Amino acid sequence: MESRNQTGIRNFLLLGFTEEPDLQPLLFGLFLSMYLITLTGNLLIILAIISDSHLHTPMYFFLSNLSFADFCFTSTTIPKMLVNIQTQSKVITYAGCLSQTYFFIVFGCLDNLFLTVMAYDRFVAICHPLHYMVIMNPQLCRLLALGSWCLSIMVSLLDTLTLLRLSFCRSMNIPHFFCDLPEVLKLACSDTLISNIVEYFVTVVIGVLPLSGILFSYSLIFSSILRISSARGKYKAFSTCGSHLSVVSLFYGTGLGVYLSSAATSSPRTRLVASAMYTMVTPMLNPFIYSLRNRDMKGALGRLLNRAAPLSAGTFAGLS
C-alpha cells in the first residue's frame, strides 16, 4: 500500500509480531491477560489510595497519578493490537496512527516525570524529614502534577505536529504493533531533519533530564542513609524508597533495552520484544512492586477488598 502525498494517505499497516495464523490465538490470549492484569492492578492501586485516608500523603498522591498514567499508557497500544489480532486486520488509519503516537508520547512522558517527582519526594522525606510536610505541601504537589501533565501534553503535541508536514510515498508497512514515532518517520519520503531534531530535543527534555534528576536525588539519598549510625535506621530509610527504586530500574532498564536493541540490531523481532517489555510488562509489574513491598499499600488493598466482598455477595444474592 503506497501513498504519493500527505492528502492521499489512507491507512498504515501494523505488521505486529507474526503472521502465523496458528500463533494468533496464543498471542491474543497472552496480551489480553497482560492487559487485564495491568488495568486491574493499577485501578486497585488508585481506588485503595482514594478510599484510605492513611494514604492521603504526597507519595501516594504521585503514585496514584503514576498508576493512572500506566493504565492509559497500555490502553493506547494494546486494545488496537487485540482488535487487529481478533479481526485478522493490520490496518490503522492515518488519523488513528497520529492519535496513537500522540497519546503514547503523552503517557510515556508522564511516567518519566512522575518517577522524577517521586524521587524528589523521597529525597525530601529522607534528607529533610522534619520539614517534609512543609516542603511537600498540597499546593506544591498539585503544582508538580499539573506541571507534569502540561509539559507532557506540550512535548507530545510538538512531536506529533512534525508528522503533519511529512509526505509518505513508500510502503506504509510499520514493522511494529503500534505507531512508534521512529518507525513512522522511516516511512517518510520528505525531509525528516526537523522531525529528527525535535525528537532528539524531546528525548533530552523528557528522558535525559528526568533521569539525571532521579540519579542526583538518589545520590543525595544514599549519602544521607550512609550517615545513619544504626543498621536498623539505615534499613528503615532505604525501605521507604525501595519500591520506587525498583520501578525506576525496571522502567529505565527496559527503555534502555529498546534503545540498545534498535541501535545494535536491524532485526524487527528483537525491537518488538524489547518494546513489549517497555510498554506492557513494566506497567503490569508496577502495582505488584508497590503492593508487595509496601505494608501500608497491602493493608489498604486488603481493606478495599474486604469492603468489596460483602457488596459482591449481596449483588449475587439479589440476582439469585
GROMACS .gro file of C-alpha atoms in nm:
model
  320
    1MET     CA    1   0.000   0.000   0.000
    2GLU     CA    2   0.155   0.327  -0.110
    3SER     CA    3   0.079   0.696  -0.092
    4ARG     CA    4   0.210   0.980  -0.307
    5ASN     CA    5   0.138   1.274  -0.083
    6GLN     CA    6   0.007   1.366   0.256
    7THR     CA    7  -0.350   1.423   0.150
    8GLY     CA    8  -0.367   1.088  -0.025
    9ILE     CA    9  -0.278   0.888   0.283
   10ARG     CA   10  -0.541   0.637   0.379
   11ASN     CA   11  -0.400   0.368   0.606
   12PHE     CA   12  -0.089   0.229   0.765
   13LEU     CA   13  -0.037  -0.142   0.825
   14LEU     CA   14   0.083  -0.259   1.167
   15LEU     CA   15   0.271  -0.581   1.091
   16GLY     CA   16   0.277  -0.690   1.457
   17PHE     CA   17   0.466  -0.989   1.594
   18THR     CA   18   0.390  -1.260   1.343
   19GLU     CA   19   0.165  -1.351   1.054
   20GLU     CA   20   0.144  -1.719   1.152
   21PRO     CA   21  -0.230  -1.800   1.190
   22ASP     CA   22  -0.166  -2.072   1.448
   23LEU     CA   23   0.006  -1.825   1.682
   24GLN     CA   24  -0.266  -1.557   1.670
   25PRO     CA   25  -0.494  -1.714   1.939
   26LEU     CA   26  -0.194  -1.762   2.168
   27LEU     CA   27  -0.082  -1.401   2.125
   28PHE     CA   28  -0.437  -1.275   2.173
   29GLY     CA   29  -0.478  -1.468   2.499
   30LEU     CA   30  -0.135  -1.363   2.626
   31PHE     CA   31  -0.175  -0.992   2.556
   32LEU     CA   32  -0.537  -0.982   2.674
   33SER     CA   33  -0.431  -1.141   3.004
   34MET     CA   34  -0.147  -0.891   3.046
   35TYR     CA   35  -0.378  -0.601   2.967
   36LEU     CA   36  -0.644  -0.713   3.216
   37ILE     CA   37  -0.382  -0.765   3.487
   38THR     CA   38  -0.238  -0.419   3.417
   39LEU     CA   39  -0.578  -0.250   3.430
   40THR     CA   40  -0.691  -0.437   3.741
   41GLY     CA   41  -0.367  -0.380   3.930
   42ASN     CA   42  -0.342  -0.009   3.856
   43LEU     CA   43  -0.711   0.055   3.921
   44LEU     CA   44  -0.686  -0.122   4.257
   45ILE     CA   45  -0.388   0.096   4.348
   46ILE     CA   46  -0.584   0.411   4.259
   47LEU     CA   47  -0.901   0.300   4.444
   48ALA     CA   48  -0.702   0.193   4.751
   49ILE     CA   49  -0.532   0.533   4.772
   50ILE     CA   50  -0.858   0.724   4.722
   51SER     CA   51  -1.053   0.519   4.976
   52ASP     CA   52  -0.793   0.505   5.255
   53SER     CA   53  -0.728   0.829   5.443
   54HIS     CA   54  -0.396   0.692   5.573
   55LEU     CA   55  -0.263   0.707   5.215
   56HIS     CA   56  -0.355   1.072   5.154
   57THR     CA   57   0.011   1.174   5.152
   58PRO     CA   58   0.233   1.324   4.877
   59MET     CA   59   0.400   0.991   4.796
   60TYR     CA   60   0.070   0.809   4.737
   61PHE     CA   61  -0.077   1.108   4.554
   62PHE     CA   62   0.201   1.081   4.298
   63LEU     CA   63   0.172   0.701   4.296
   64SER     CA   64  -0.197   0.727   4.202
   65ASN     CA   65  -0.103   0.959   3.916
   66LEU     CA   66   0.167   0.715   3.804
   67SER     CA   67  -0.081   0.427   3.812
   68PHE     CA   68  -0.328   0.629   3.604
   69ALA     CA   69  -0.051   0.710   3.353
   70ASP     CA   70   0.042   0.339   3.332
   71PHE     CA   71  -0.325   0.249   3.286
   72CYS     CA   72  -0.353   0.492   2.992
   73PHE     CA   73  -0.007   0.409   2.856
   74THR     CA   74  -0.104   0.048   2.789
   75SER     CA   75  -0.452   0.146   2.671
   76THR     CA   76  -0.308   0.346   2.381
   77THR     CA   77  -0.150   0.038   2.220
   78ILE     CA   78  -0.282  -0.298   2.342
   79PRO     CA   79  -0.657  -0.262   2.261
   80LYS     CA   80  -0.582  -0.176   1.897
   81MET     CA   81  -0.341  -0.468   1.874
   82LEU     CA   82  -0.603  -0.704   2.022
   83VAL     CA   83  -0.864  -0.582   1.774
   84ASN     CA   84  -0.623  -0.634   1.484
   85ILE     CA   85  -0.542  -0.987   1.600
   86GLN     CA   86  -0.908  -1.077   1.654
   87THR     CA   87  -1.025  -0.934   1.319
   88GLN     CA   88  -0.712  -1.051   1.135
   89SER     CA   89  -0.664  -0.697   1.011
   90LYS     CA   90  -0.344  -0.495   1.035
   91VAL     CA   91  -0.493  -0.164   0.927
   92ILE     CA   92  -0.473   0.160   1.124
   93THR     CA   93  -0.589   0.486   0.968
   94TYR     CA   94  -0.360   0.785   0.926
   95ALA     CA   95  -0.558   0.981   1.187
   96GLY     CA   96  -0.560   0.680   1.418
   97CYS     CA   97  -0.184   0.644   1.384
   98LEU     CA   98  -0.126   1.010   1.468
   99SER     CA   99  -0.360   0.986   1.767
  100GLN     CA  100  -0.189   0.673   1.894
  101THR     CA  101   0.154   0.836   1.860
  102TYR     CA  102   0.034   1.147   2.043
  103PHE     CA  103  -0.117   0.967   2.342
  104PHE     CA  104   0.170   0.717   2.362
  105ILE     CA  105   0.416   1.006   2.397
  106VAL     CA  106   0.191   1.190   2.646
  107PHE     CA  107   0.165   0.900   2.889
  108GLY     CA  108   0.523   0.787   2.834
  109CYS     CA  109   0.638   1.138   2.928
  110LEU     CA  110   0.409   1.134   3.231
  111ASP     CA  111   0.574   0.813   3.353
  112ASN     CA  112   0.914   0.980   3.328
  113LEU     CA  113   0.805   1.297   3.504
  114PHE     CA  114   0.610   1.131   3.785
  115LEU     CA  115   0.900   0.897   3.860
  116THR     CA  116   1.122   1.207   3.881
  117VAL     CA  117   0.878   1.389   4.112
  118MET     CA  118   0.855   1.079   4.331
  119ALA     CA  119   1.235   1.068   4.353
  120TYR     CA  120   1.230   1.429   4.476
  121ASP     CA  121   0.958   1.334   4.726
  122ARG     CA  122   1.178   1.052   4.862
  123PHE     CA  123   1.476   1.289   4.877
  124VAL     CA  124   1.281   1.536   5.092
  125ALA     CA  125   1.140   1.256   5.313
  126ILE     CA  126   1.483   1.106   5.388
  127CYS     CA  127   1.716   1.408   5.378
  128HIS     CA  128   1.477   1.664   5.533
  129PRO     CA  129   1.227   1.458   5.737
  130LEU     CA  130   1.143   1.735   5.985
  131HIS     CA  131   1.043   1.973   5.705
  132TYR     CA  132   0.877   1.713   5.483
  133MET     CA  133   0.514   1.820   5.528
  134VAL     CA  134   0.612   2.187   5.499
  135ILE     CA  135   0.804   2.140   5.174
  136MET     CA  136   0.572   1.881   5.017
  137ASN     CA  137   0.257   2.077   5.091
  138PRO     CA  138  -0.067   2.012   4.895
  139GLN     CA  139  -0.019   2.320   4.680
  140LEU     CA  140   0.328   2.209   4.566
  141CYS     CA  141   0.206   1.854   4.500
  142ARG     CA  142  -0.080   1.979   4.282
  143LEU     CA  143   0.156   2.218   4.101
  144LEU     CA  144   0.407   1.939   4.029
  145ALA     CA  145   0.131   1.711   3.899
  146LEU     CA  146  -0.021   1.986   3.683
  147GLY     CA  147   0.321   2.084   3.551
  148SER     CA  148   0.392   1.722   3.456
  149TRP     CA  149   0.064   1.698   3.265
  150CYS     CA  150   0.113   2.030   3.086
  151LEU     CA  151   0.474   1.956   2.987
  152SER     CA  152   0.383   1.608   2.861
  153ILE     CA  153   0.095   1.743   2.651
  154MET     CA  154   0.306   2.024   2.501
  155VAL     CA  155   0.602   1.798   2.422
  156SER     CA  156   0.379   1.533   2.266
  157LEU     CA  157   0.196   1.795   2.060
  158LEU     CA  158   0.529   1.932   1.936
  159ASP     CA  159   0.649   1.583   1.843
  160THR     CA  160   0.326   1.482   1.671
  161LEU     CA  161   0.279   1.805   1.475
  162THR     CA  162   0.607   1.742   1.293
  163LEU     CA  163   0.443   1.437   1.136
  164LEU     CA  164   0.176   1.651   0.972
  165ARG     CA  165   0.428   1.820   0.743
  166LEU     CA  166   0.568   1.489   0.614
  167SER     CA  167   0.474   1.310   0.294
  168PHE     CA  168   0.461   0.932   0.277
  169CYS     CA  169   0.525   0.771  -0.060
  170ARG     CA  170   0.694   0.447   0.040
  171SER     CA  171   0.549   0.127   0.173
  172MET     CA  172   0.306   0.203   0.453
  173ASN     CA  173   0.403  -0.111   0.646
  174ILE     CA  174   0.509  -0.041   1.006
  175PRO     CA  175   0.713  -0.333   1.149
  176HIS     CA  176   0.565  -0.284   1.494
  177PHE     CA  177   0.248  -0.347   1.694
  178PHE     CA  178   0.177   0.026   1.734
  179CYS     CA  179   0.263   0.355   1.562
  180ASP     CA  180   0.605   0.409   1.716
  181LEU     CA  181   0.733   0.754   1.611
  182PRO     CA  182   1.080   0.644   1.489
  183GLU     CA  183   0.923   0.369   1.276
  184VAL     CA  184   0.671   0.612   1.125
  185LEU     CA  185   0.949   0.860   1.042
  186LYS     CA  186   1.133   0.590   0.849
  187LEU     CA  187   0.840   0.568   0.606
  188ALA     CA  188   0.851   0.938   0.512
  189CYS     CA  189   0.980   1.033   0.168
  190SER     CA  190   1.013   1.404   0.254
  191ASP     CA  191   1.291   1.560   0.459
  192THR     CA  192   1.274   1.444   0.823
  193LEU     CA  193   1.555   1.666   0.955
  194ILE     CA  194   1.323   1.890   1.158
  195SER     CA  195   1.131   1.589   1.291
  196ASN     CA  196   1.456   1.419   1.398
  197ILE     CA  197   1.581   1.736   1.569
  198VAL     CA  198   1.252   1.769   1.757
  199GLU     CA  199   1.264   1.400   1.854
  200TYR     CA  200   1.618   1.434   1.995
  201PHE     CA  201   1.518   1.753   2.179
  202VAL     CA  202   1.219   1.576   2.335
  203THR     CA  203   1.437   1.280   2.432
  204VAL     CA  204   1.675   1.512   2.618
  205VAL     CA  205   1.398   1.711   2.790
  206ILE     CA  206   1.176   1.418   2.886
  207GLY     CA  207   1.430   1.135   2.906
  208VAL     CA  208   1.780   1.251   2.994
  209LEU     CA  209   1.696   1.541   3.227
  210PRO     CA  210   1.444   1.346   3.442
  211LEU     CA  211   1.684   1.050   3.468
  212SER     CA  212   1.962   1.288   3.571
  213GLY     CA  213   1.732   1.434   3.836
  214ILE     CA  214   1.650   1.086   3.966
  215LEU     CA  215   2.016   0.985   3.983
  216PHE     CA  216   2.109   1.310   4.158
  217SER     CA  217   1.827   1.266   4.412
  218TYR     CA  218   1.933   0.911   4.490
  219SER     CA  219   2.298   1.008   4.523
  220LEU     CA  220   2.192   1.251   4.798
  221ILE     CA  221   1.959   0.990   4.949
  222PHE     CA  222   2.229   0.722   4.966
  223SER     CA  223   2.476   0.973   5.109
  224SER     CA  224   2.224   1.061   5.379
  225ILE     CA  225   2.148   0.694   5.455
  226LEU     CA  226   2.518   0.610   5.492
  227ARG     CA  227   2.547   0.877   5.763
  228ILE     CA  228   2.286   0.698   5.976
  229SER     CA  229   2.468   0.516   6.256
  230SER     CA  230   2.232   0.222   6.327
  231ALA     CA  231   2.173  -0.063   6.084
  232ARG     CA  232   1.801  -0.060   6.167
  233GLY     CA  233   1.783   0.311   6.084
  234LYS     CA  234   1.955   0.252   5.750
  235TYR     CA  235   1.716  -0.032   5.664
  236LYS     CA  236   1.410   0.175   5.758
  237ALA     CA  237   1.531   0.470   5.550
  238PHE     CA  238   1.613   0.255   5.249
  239SER     CA  239   1.283   0.064   5.269
  240THR     CA  240   1.091   0.389   5.218
  241CYS     CA  241   1.237   0.427   4.868
  242GLY     CA  242   1.290   0.059   4.776
  243SER     CA  243   0.969   0.025   4.575
  244HIS     CA  244   1.029   0.345   4.381
  245LEU     CA  245   1.388   0.246   4.307
  246SER     CA  246   1.269  -0.091   4.176
  247VAL     CA  247   1.015   0.074   3.945
  248VAL     CA  248   1.274   0.326   3.821
  249SER     CA  249   1.521   0.046   3.747
  250LEU     CA  250   1.256  -0.152   3.560
  251PHE     CA  251   1.126   0.147   3.362
  252TYR     CA  252   1.460   0.287   3.253
  253GLY     CA  253   1.617  -0.057   3.217
  254THR     CA  254   1.356  -0.170   2.966
  255GLY     CA  255   1.364   0.173   2.797
  256LEU     CA  256   1.740   0.143   2.758
  257GLY     CA  257   1.686  -0.207   2.622
  258VAL     CA  258   1.460  -0.066   2.348
  259TYR     CA  259   1.724   0.193   2.255
  260LEU     CA  260   2.013  -0.053   2.254
  261SER     CA  261   1.819  -0.314   2.056
  262SER     CA  262   1.735  -0.051   1.792
  263ALA     CA  263   2.096   0.064   1.771
  264ALA     CA  264   2.262  -0.278   1.784
  265THR     CA  265   2.043  -0.483   1.552
  266SER     CA  266   1.827  -0.438   1.246
  267SER     CA  267   1.602  -0.730   1.344
  268PRO     CA  268   1.241  -0.609   1.383
  269ARG     CA  269   1.163  -0.908   1.606
  270THR     CA  270   1.426  -0.808   1.864
  271ARG     CA  271   1.295  -0.450   1.874
  272LEU     CA  272   0.938  -0.579   1.910
  273VAL     CA  273   1.025  -0.792   2.212
  274ALA     CA  274   1.216  -0.506   2.376
  275SER     CA  275   0.925  -0.267   2.312
  276ALA     CA  276   0.677  -0.519   2.456
  277MET     CA  277   0.881  -0.530   2.776
  278TYR     CA  278   0.877  -0.150   2.793
  279THR     CA  279   0.513  -0.088   2.702
  280MET     CA  280   0.339  -0.391   2.855
  281VAL     CA  281   0.548  -0.574   3.114
  282THR     CA  282   0.663  -0.268   3.311
  283PRO     CA  283   0.313  -0.117   3.367
  284MET     CA  284   0.186  -0.466   3.458
  285LEU     CA  285   0.454  -0.522   3.723
  286ASN     CA  286   0.443  -0.177   3.886
  287PRO     CA  287   0.132  -0.247   4.100
  288PHE     CA  288   0.285  -0.573   4.226
  289ILE     CA  289   0.610  -0.398   4.319
  290TYR     CA  290   0.432  -0.126   4.516
  291SER     CA  291   0.182  -0.359   4.683
  292LEU     CA  292   0.419  -0.645   4.772
  293ARG     CA  293   0.697  -0.420   4.905
  294ASN     CA  294   0.476  -0.172   5.088
  295ARG     CA  295   0.300  -0.264   5.412
  296ASP     CA  296   0.066   0.038   5.403
  297MET     CA  297  -0.041  -0.039   5.048
  298LYS     CA  298  -0.101  -0.406   5.128
  299GLY     CA  299  -0.316  -0.304   5.423
  300ALA     CA  300  -0.516  -0.055   5.214
  301LEU     CA  301  -0.572  -0.312   4.938
  302GLY     CA  302  -0.685  -0.566   5.196
  303ARG     CA  303  -0.936  -0.324   5.346
  304LEU     CA  304  -1.061  -0.230   4.998
  305LEU     CA  305  -1.117  -0.594   4.901
  306ASN     CA  306  -1.285  -0.668   5.235
  307ARG     CA  307  -1.531  -0.384   5.176
  308ALA     CA  308  -1.595  -0.501   4.822
  309ALA     CA  309  -1.660  -0.866   4.917
  310PRO     CA  310  -1.993  -0.807   5.103
  311LEU     CA  311  -2.114  -0.586   4.818
  312SER     CA  312  -2.038  -0.859   4.564
  313ALA     CA  313  -2.204  -1.123   4.781
  314GLY     CA  314  -2.515  -0.907   4.818
  315THR     CA  315  -2.531  -0.846   4.444
  316PHE     CA  316  -2.513  -1.216   4.363
  317ALA     CA  317  -2.769  -1.297   4.637
  318GLY     CA  318  -3.009  -1.045   4.490
  319LEU     CA  319  -2.969  -1.194   4.140
  320SER     CA  320  -3.033  -1.543   4.268
   0.00000   0.00000   0.00000
